[in-house]
Short mmCIF file of C-alpha atoms and ligand atoms in Angstrom, two decimals:
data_model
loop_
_atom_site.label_atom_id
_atom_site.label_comp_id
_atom_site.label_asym_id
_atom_site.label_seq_id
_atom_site.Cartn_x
_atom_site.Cartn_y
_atom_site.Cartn_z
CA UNK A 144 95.93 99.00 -109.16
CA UNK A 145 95.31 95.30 -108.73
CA UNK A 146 93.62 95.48 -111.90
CA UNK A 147 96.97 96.70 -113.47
CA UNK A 148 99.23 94.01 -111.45
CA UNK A 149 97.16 91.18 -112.91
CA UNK A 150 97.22 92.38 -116.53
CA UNK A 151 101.48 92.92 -115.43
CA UNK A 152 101.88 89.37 -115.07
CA UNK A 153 99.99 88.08 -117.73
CA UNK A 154 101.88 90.07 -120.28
CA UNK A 155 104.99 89.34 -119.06
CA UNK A 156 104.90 85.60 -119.39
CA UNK A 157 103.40 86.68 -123.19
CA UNK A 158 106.34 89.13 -124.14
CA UNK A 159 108.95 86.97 -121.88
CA UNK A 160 111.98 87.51 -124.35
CA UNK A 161 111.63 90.92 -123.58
CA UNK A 162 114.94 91.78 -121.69
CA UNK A 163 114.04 95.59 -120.76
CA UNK A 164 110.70 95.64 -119.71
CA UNK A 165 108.39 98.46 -118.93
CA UNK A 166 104.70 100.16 -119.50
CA UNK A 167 103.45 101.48 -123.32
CA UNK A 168 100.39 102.68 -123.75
CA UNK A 169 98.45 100.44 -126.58
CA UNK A 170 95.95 102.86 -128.00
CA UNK A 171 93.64 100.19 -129.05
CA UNK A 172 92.74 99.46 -125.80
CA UNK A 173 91.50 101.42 -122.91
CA UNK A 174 92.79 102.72 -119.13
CA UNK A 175 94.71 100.51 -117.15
CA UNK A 176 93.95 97.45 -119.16
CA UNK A 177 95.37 98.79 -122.08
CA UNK A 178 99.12 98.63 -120.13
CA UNK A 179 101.43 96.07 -121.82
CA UNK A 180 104.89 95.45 -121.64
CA UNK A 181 107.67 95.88 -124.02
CA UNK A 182 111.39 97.91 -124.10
CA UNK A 183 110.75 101.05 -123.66
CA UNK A 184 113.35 103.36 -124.69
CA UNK A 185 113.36 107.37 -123.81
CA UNK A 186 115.87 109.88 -124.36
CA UNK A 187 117.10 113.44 -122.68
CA UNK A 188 118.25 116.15 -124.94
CA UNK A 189 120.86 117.66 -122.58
CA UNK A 190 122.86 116.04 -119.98
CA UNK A 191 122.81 119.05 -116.94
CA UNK A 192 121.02 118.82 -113.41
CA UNK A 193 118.08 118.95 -114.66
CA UNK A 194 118.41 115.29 -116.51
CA UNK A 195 120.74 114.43 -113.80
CA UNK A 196 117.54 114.69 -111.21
CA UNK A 197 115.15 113.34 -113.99
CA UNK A 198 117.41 110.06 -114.10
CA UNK A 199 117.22 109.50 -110.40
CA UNK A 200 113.47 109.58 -110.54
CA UNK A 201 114.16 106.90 -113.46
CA UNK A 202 115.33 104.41 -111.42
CA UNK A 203 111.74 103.70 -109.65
CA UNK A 204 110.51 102.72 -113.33
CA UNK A 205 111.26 99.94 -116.02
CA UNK A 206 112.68 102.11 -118.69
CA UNK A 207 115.80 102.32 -120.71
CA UNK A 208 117.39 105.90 -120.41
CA UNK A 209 119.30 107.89 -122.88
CA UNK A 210 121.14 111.05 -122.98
CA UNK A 211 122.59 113.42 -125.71
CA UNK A 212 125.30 115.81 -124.42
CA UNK A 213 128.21 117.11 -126.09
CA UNK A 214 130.23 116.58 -122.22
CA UNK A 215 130.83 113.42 -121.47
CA UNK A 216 131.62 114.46 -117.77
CA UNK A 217 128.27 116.62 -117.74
CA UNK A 218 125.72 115.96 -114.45
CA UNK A 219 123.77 113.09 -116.46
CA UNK A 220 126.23 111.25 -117.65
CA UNK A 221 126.82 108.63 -115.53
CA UNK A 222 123.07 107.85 -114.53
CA UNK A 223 121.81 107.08 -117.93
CA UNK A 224 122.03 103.78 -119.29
CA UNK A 225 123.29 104.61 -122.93
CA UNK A 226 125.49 108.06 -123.42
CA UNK A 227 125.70 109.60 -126.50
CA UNK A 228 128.10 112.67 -127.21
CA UNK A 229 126.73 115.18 -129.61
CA UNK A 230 125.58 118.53 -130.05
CA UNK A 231 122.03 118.93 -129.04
CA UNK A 232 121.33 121.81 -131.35
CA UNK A 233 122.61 120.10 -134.48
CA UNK A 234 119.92 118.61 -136.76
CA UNK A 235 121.74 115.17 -137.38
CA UNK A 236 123.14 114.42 -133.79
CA UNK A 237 119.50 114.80 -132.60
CA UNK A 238 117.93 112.90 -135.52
CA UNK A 239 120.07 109.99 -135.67
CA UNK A 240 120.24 109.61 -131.70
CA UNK A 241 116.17 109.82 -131.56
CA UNK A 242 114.88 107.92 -134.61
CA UNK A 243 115.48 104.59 -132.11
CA UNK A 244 113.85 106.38 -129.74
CA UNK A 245 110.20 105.24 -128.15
CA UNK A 246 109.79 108.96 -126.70
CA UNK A 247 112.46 111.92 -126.14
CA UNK A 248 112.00 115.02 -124.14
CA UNK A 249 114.48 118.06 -123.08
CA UNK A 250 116.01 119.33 -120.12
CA UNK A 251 116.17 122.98 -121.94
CA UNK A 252 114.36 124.42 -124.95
CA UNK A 253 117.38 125.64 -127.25
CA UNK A 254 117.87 122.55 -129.02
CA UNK A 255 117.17 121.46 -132.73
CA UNK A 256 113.62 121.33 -133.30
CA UNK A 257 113.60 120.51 -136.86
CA UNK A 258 114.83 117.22 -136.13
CA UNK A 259 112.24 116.64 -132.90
CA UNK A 260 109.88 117.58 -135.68
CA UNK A 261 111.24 115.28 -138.10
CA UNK A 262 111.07 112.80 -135.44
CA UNK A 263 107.59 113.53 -134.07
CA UNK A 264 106.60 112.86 -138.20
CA UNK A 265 108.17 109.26 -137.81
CA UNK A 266 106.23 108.10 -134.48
CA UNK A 267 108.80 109.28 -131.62
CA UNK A 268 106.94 110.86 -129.22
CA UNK A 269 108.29 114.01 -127.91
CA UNK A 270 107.21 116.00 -124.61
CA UNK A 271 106.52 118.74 -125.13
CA UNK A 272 105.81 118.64 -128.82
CA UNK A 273 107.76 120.35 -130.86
CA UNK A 274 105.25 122.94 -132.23
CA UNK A 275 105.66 124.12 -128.08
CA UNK A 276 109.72 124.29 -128.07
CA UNK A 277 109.64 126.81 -131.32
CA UNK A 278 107.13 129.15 -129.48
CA UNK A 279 108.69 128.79 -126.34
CA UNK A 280 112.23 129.34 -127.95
CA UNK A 281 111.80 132.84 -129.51
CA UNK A 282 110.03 135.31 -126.66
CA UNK A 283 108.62 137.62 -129.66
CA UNK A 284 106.63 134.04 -130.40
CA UNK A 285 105.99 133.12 -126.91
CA UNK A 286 104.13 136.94 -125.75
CA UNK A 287 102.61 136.60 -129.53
CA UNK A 288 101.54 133.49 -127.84
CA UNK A 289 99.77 134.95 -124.70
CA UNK A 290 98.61 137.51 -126.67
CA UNK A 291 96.74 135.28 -128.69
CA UNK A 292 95.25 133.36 -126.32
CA UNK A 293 94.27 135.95 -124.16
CA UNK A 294 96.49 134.76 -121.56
CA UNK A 295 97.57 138.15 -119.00
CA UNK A 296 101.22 138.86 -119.35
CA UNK A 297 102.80 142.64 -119.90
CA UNK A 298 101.84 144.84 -123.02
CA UNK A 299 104.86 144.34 -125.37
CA UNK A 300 106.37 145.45 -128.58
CA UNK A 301 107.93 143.64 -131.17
CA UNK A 302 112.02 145.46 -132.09
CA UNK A 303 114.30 144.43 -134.49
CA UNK A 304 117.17 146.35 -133.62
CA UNK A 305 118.96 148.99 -131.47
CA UNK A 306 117.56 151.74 -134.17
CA UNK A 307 113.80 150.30 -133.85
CA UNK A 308 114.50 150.01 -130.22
CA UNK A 309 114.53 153.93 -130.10
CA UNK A 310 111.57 154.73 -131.45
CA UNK A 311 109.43 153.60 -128.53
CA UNK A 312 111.01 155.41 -125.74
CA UNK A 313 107.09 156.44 -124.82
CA UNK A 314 106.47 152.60 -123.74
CA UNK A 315 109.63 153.57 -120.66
CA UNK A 316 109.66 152.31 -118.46
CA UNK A 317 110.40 148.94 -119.64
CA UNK A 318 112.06 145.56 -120.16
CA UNK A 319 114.02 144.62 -123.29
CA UNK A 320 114.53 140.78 -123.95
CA UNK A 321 116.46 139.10 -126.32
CA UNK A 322 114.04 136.80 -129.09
CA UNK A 323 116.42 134.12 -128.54
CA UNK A 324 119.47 132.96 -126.50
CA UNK A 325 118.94 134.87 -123.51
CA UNK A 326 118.94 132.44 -120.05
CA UNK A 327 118.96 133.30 -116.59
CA UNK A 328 118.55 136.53 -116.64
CA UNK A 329 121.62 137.59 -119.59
CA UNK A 330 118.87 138.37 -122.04
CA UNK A 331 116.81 140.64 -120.02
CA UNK A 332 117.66 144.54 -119.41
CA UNK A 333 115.98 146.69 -117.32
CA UNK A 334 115.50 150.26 -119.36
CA UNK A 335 113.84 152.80 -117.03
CA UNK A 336 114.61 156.08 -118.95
CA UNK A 337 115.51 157.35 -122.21
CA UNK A 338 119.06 157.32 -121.61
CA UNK A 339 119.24 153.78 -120.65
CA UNK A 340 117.87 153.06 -124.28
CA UNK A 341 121.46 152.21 -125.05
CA UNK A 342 121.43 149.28 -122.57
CA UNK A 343 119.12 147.38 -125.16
CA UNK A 344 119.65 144.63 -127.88
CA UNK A 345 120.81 145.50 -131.21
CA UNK A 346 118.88 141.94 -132.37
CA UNK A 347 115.29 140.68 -132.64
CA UNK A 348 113.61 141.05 -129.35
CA UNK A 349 110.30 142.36 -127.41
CA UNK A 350 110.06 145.75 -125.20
CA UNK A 351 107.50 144.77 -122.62
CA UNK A 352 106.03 147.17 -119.78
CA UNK A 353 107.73 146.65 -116.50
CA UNK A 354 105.36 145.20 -114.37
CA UNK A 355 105.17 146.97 -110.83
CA UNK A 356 106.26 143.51 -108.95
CA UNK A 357 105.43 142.35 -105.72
CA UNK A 358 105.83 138.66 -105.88
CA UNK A 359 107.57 136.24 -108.41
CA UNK A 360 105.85 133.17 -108.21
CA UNK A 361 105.96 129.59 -110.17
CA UNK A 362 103.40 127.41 -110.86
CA UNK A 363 104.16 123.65 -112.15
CA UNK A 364 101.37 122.28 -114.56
CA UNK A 365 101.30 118.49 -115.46
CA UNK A 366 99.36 117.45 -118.25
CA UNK A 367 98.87 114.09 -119.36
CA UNK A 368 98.47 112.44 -123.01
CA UNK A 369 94.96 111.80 -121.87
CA UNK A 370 93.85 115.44 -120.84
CA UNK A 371 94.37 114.50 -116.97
CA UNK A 372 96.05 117.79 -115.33
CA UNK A 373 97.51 118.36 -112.32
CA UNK A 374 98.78 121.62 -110.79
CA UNK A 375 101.44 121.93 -107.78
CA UNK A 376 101.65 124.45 -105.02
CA UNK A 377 102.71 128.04 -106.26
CA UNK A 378 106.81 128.94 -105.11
CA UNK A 379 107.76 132.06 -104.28
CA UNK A 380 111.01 132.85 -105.74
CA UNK A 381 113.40 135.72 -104.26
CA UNK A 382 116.25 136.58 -106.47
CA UNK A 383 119.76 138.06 -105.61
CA UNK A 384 120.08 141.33 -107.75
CA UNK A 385 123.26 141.05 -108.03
CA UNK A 386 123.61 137.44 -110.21
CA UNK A 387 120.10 138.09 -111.29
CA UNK A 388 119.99 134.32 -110.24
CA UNK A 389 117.17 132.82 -107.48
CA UNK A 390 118.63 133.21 -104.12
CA UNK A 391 115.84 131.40 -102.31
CA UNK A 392 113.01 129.80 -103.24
CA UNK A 393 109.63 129.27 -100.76
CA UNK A 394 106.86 126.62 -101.12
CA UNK A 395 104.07 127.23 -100.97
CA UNK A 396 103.88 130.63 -101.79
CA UNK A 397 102.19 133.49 -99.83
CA UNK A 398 99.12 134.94 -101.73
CA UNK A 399 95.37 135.68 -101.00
CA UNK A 400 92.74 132.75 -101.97
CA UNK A 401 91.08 135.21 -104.81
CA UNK A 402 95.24 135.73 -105.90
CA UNK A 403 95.97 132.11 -105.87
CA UNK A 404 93.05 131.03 -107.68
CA UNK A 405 93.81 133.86 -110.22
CA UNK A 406 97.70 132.69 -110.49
CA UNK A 407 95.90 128.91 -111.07
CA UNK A 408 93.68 129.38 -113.91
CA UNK A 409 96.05 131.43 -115.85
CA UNK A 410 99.23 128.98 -115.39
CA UNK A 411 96.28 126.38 -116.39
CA UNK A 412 95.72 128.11 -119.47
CA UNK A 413 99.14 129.14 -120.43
CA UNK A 414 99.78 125.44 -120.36
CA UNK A 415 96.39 124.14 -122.23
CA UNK A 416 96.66 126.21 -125.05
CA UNK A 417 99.72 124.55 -126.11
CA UNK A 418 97.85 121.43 -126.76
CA UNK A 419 100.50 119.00 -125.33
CA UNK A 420 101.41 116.93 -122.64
CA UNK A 421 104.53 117.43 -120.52
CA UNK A 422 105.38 119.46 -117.77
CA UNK A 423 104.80 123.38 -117.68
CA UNK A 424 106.95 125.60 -115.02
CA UNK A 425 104.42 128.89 -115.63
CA UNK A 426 106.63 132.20 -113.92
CA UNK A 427 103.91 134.63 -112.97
CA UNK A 428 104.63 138.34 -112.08
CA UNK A 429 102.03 139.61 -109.10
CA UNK A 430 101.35 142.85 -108.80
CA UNK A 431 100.70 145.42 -105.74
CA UNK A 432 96.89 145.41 -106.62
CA UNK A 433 97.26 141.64 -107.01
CA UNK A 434 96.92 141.61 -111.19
CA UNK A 435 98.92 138.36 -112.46
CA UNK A 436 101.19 138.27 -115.27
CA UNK A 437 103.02 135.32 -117.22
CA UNK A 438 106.44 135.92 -117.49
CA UNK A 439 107.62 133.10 -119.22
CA UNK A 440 107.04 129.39 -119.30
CA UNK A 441 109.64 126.54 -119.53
CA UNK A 442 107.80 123.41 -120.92
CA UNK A 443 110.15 120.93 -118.75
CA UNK A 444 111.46 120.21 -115.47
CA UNK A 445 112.51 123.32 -114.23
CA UNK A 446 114.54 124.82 -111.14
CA UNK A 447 111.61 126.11 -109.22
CA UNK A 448 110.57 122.59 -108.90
CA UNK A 449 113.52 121.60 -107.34
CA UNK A 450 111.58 121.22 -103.87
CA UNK A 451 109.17 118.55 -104.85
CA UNK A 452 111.63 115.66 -104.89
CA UNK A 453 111.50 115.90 -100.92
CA UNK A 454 108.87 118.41 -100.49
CA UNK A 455 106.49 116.65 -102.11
CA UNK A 456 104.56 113.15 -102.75
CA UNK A 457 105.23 113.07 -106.54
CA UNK A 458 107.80 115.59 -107.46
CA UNK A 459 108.42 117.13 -110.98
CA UNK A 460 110.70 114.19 -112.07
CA UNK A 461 108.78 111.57 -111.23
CA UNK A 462 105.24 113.46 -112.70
CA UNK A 463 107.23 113.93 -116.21
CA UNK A 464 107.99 110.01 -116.20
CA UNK A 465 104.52 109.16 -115.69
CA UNK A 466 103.51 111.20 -117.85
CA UNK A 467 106.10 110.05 -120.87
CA UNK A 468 104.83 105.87 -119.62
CA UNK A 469 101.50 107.01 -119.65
CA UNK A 470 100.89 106.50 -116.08
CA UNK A 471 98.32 108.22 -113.33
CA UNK A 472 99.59 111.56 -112.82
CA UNK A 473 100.99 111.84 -109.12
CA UNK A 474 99.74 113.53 -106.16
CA UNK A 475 101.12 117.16 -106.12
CA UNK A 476 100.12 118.13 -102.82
CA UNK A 477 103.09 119.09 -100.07
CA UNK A 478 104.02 116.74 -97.22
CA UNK A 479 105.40 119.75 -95.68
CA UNK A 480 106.54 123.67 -96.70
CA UNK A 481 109.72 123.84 -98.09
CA UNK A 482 112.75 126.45 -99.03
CA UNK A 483 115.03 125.91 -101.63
CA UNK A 484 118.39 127.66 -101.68
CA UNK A 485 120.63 127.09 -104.75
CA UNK A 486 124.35 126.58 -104.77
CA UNK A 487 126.12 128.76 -106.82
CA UNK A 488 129.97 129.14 -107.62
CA UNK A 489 131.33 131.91 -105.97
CA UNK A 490 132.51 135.03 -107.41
CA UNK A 491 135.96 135.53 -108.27
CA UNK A 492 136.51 131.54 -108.74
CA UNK A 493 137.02 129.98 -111.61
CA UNK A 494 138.32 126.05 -112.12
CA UNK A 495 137.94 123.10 -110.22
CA UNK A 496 135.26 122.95 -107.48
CA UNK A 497 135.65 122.63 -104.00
CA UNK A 498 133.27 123.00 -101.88
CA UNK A 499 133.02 124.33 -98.50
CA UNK A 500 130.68 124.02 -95.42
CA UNK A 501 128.63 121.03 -96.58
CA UNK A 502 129.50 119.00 -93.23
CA UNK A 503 127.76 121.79 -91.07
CA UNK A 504 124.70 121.67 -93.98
CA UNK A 505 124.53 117.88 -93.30
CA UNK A 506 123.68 118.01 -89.92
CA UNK A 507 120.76 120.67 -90.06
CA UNK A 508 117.38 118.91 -89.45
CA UNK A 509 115.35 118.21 -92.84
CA UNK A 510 118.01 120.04 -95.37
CA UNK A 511 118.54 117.60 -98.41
CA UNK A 512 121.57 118.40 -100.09
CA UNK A 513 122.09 117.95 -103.64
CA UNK A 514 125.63 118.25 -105.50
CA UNK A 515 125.28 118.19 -109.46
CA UNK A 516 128.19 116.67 -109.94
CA UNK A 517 130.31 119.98 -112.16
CA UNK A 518 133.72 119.29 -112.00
CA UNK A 519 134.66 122.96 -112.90
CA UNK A 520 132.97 125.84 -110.82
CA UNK A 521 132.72 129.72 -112.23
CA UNK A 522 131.36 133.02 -110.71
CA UNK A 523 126.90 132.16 -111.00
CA UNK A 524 127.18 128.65 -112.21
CA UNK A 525 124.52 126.11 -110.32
CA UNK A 526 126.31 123.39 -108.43
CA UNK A 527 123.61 122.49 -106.55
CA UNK A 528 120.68 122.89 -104.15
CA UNK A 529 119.59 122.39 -100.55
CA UNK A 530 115.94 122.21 -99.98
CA UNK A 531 114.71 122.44 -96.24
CA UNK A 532 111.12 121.09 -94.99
CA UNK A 533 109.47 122.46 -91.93
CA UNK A 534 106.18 123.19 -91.05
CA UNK A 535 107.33 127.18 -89.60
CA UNK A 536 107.98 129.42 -92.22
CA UNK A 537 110.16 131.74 -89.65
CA UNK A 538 112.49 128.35 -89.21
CA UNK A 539 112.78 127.56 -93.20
CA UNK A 540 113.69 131.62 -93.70
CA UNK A 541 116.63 130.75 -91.08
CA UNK A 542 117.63 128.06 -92.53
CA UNK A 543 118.05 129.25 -95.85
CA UNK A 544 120.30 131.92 -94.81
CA UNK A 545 122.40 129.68 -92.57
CA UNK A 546 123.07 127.14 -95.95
CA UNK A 547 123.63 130.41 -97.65
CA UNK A 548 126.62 131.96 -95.68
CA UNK A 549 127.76 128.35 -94.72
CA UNK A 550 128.02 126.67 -98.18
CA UNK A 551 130.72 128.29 -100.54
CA UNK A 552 132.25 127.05 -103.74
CA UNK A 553 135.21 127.75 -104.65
CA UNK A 554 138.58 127.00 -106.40
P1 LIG B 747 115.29 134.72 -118.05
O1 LIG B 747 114.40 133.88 -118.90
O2 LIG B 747 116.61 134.98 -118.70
O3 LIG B 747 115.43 134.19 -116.65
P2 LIG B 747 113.18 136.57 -117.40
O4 LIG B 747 112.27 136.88 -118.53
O5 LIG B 747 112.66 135.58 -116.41
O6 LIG B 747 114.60 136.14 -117.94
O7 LIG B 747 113.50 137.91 -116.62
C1 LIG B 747 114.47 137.96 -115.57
C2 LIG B 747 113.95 138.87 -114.47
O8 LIG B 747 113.73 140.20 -114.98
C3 LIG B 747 112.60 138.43 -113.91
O9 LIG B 747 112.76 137.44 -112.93
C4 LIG B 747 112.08 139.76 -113.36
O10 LIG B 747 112.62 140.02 -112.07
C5 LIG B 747 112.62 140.79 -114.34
N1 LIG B 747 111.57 141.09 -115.35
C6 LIG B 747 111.33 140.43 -116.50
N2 LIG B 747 110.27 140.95 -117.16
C7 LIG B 747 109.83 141.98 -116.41
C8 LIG B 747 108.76 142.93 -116.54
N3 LIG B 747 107.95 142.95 -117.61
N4 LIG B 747 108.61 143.84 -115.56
C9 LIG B 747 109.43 143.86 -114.48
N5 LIG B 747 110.44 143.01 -114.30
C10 LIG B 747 110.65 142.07 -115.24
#
């Protein structure tokens, strides 16, 4: 560290003019020493919670922030230094606001990645790359993906419509997904019997086995532009059937040593084999007889990491940052267990939010409450989070379900 201060110093006297200062990684030279200072500039495709939360882990660093939304009110807006309204899915809005760009990364993976191509080609350097976004972006590529690598995640089939759909009712029971466009849940359907065939997609998709689950769990992979990784603790998510949404969210999981180290070395590899730095939330399915399963994988920040701005030493914001400034990865370990419970507009309420119950929220020991900042609430949408520490698990299980029937938004 001193080693870094010193070098700090002397470059900044060098590169004095400099108004916005922060780290770049000189590849000429090596480790620490090879830390310099000059403007820095990185951008956020999107502008929702997620780059909301990323922005507020921004502040502890030199760099100059950016954000491409096509809301000028949305969650990020007013934490970034420079704004830009656009669409993040059209090729030109995301060209022209990157090609100034020193690095630019995403918040969610259906945006333009021509133009993060284009943009990689030209020396902006985008986490993840963009070769990861077009795999992750199409679930036909992604479980072609696994498949390939020999990573464990549910035999599938490849459909291309409600017709094609019909000729595998012998793979029932199963799960049909959506290739692309599906989120939270509104691309997935359940199809347990021939007669729920009907239930499917009548687009590109994949029919995958249902997995028998017994836990959903998360895993968070960090990898660096030097190779350094870094796992955190697995979360346990628990989801309300009704929104298909996460209802609460426990950290660390509960699983067996031989289950955990299983869960570990295949969210290691799902993340490795893309060949890319950035930050990996692996979803794992575990099974009765304790078999694990990728679900998916979001190669960002991601809502089951919600936890580790308290829960945490480095949280998921603040590893992604280093990560971009080519920085030490952080230390992922727990200071304490955690539950996170997310806030959700209520059903039957659609407009502006108001929000109920936060005072009584406030005053429970250790809850953290976060507000995104959504001006309009509707039935499902994420308004924010509360995340609880505490060392009993019985006491974060009350908790949760106290924020839960005490928080309620509403019109
Ligand atoms: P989304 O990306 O829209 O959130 P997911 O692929 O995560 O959709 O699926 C949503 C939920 O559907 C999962 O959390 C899980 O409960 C269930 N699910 C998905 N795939 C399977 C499967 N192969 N077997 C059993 N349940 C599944």
């Amino acid at each position: 560290m001193g080693k870094i201060r010193s070098h700090i110093v002397y470059k900044t006297k060098k590169y004095k003019r400099n108004t916005q200062l922060s780290f770049i990684r000189n590849t000429n030279e090596d480790s620490a020493s090879s830390l310099y200072l000059c403007a820095m500039k990185i951008g956020i495709l999107g502008g929702g919670q997620l780059g909301r939360m990323l922005l507020q882990a921004a502040a502890n660093y030199q760099v100059d922030t950016y954000v491409l939304e096509n809301d000028q009110d949305c969650p990020a807006a007013h934490l970034c230094h420079h704004f830009t309204l656009g669409d993040i899915k059209d090729y030109e809005a995301v060209y022209r606001f990157g090609k100034c760009l020193d690095a630019i990364t995403v918040e969610i993976e259906n945006v333009n990645v021509d133009a993060l191509e284009q943009l990689e080609k030209e020396g902006v350097k985008v986490f993840p790359a963009p070769s990861v976004l077009r795999i992750i972006k199409n679930k036909i590529l992604q479980k072609q993906y696994y498949q390939q690598n020999e990573i464990p995640s549910a035999a599938f089939v490849v459909t291309h419509s409600k017709d094609d759909l019909q000729k595998h009712t012998d793979f029932l029971p199963a799960v049909h997904k959506l290739g692309e466009g599906g989120y939270d849940g509104r691309g997935v359907q359940l199809i347990g019997t021939a007669a729920e065939m009907e239930k499917g997609f009548d687009a590109p998709g994949v029919l995958e086995k249902m997995v028998k689950i017994d836990k959903e769990i998360a895993i968070t992979v960090a990898i660096a532009s030097t190779g350094e990784l870094k796992l955190f603790p697995p979360v346990q998510m628990h989801f309300d059937q009704d929104l298909n949404l996460l209802d609460y969210q426990l950290c660390p999981a509960e699983l067996t040593k031989s289950v955990l180290w299983k869960a570990e070395a295949v969210a290691q590899a799902a993340a490795k084999h893309f060949k890319s730095p950035g930050l990996f939330a692996v979803e794992l399915f575990i099974d009765a007889d304790g078999n694990v399963f990728v679900n998916e994988t979001a190669p960002r920040v991601h809502n089951s990491g919600h936890h580790t701005i308290e829960g945490h030493y480095s949280s998921q914001f603040d590893m992604l940052w280093r990560i971009m400034l080519g920085y030490p990865l952080g230390n992922t370990d727990a200071i304490l267990p955690s539950v996170m419970v997310n806030i959700i507009g209520a059903n039957g309420f659609s407009g502006p939010a108001v929000y109920e119950g936060l005072e009584e929220v406030l005053k429970i020991d250790n809850a953290f409450l976060h507000i995104y900042g959504k001006k309009l609430t509707k039935p499902g949408r994420k308004m924010g989070h509360v995340t609880v520490l505490s060392q009993e698990k019985q006491d974060l299980l009350h908790k949760a379900n106290k924020i839960k029937n005490l928080i309620k938004v509403r019109t």
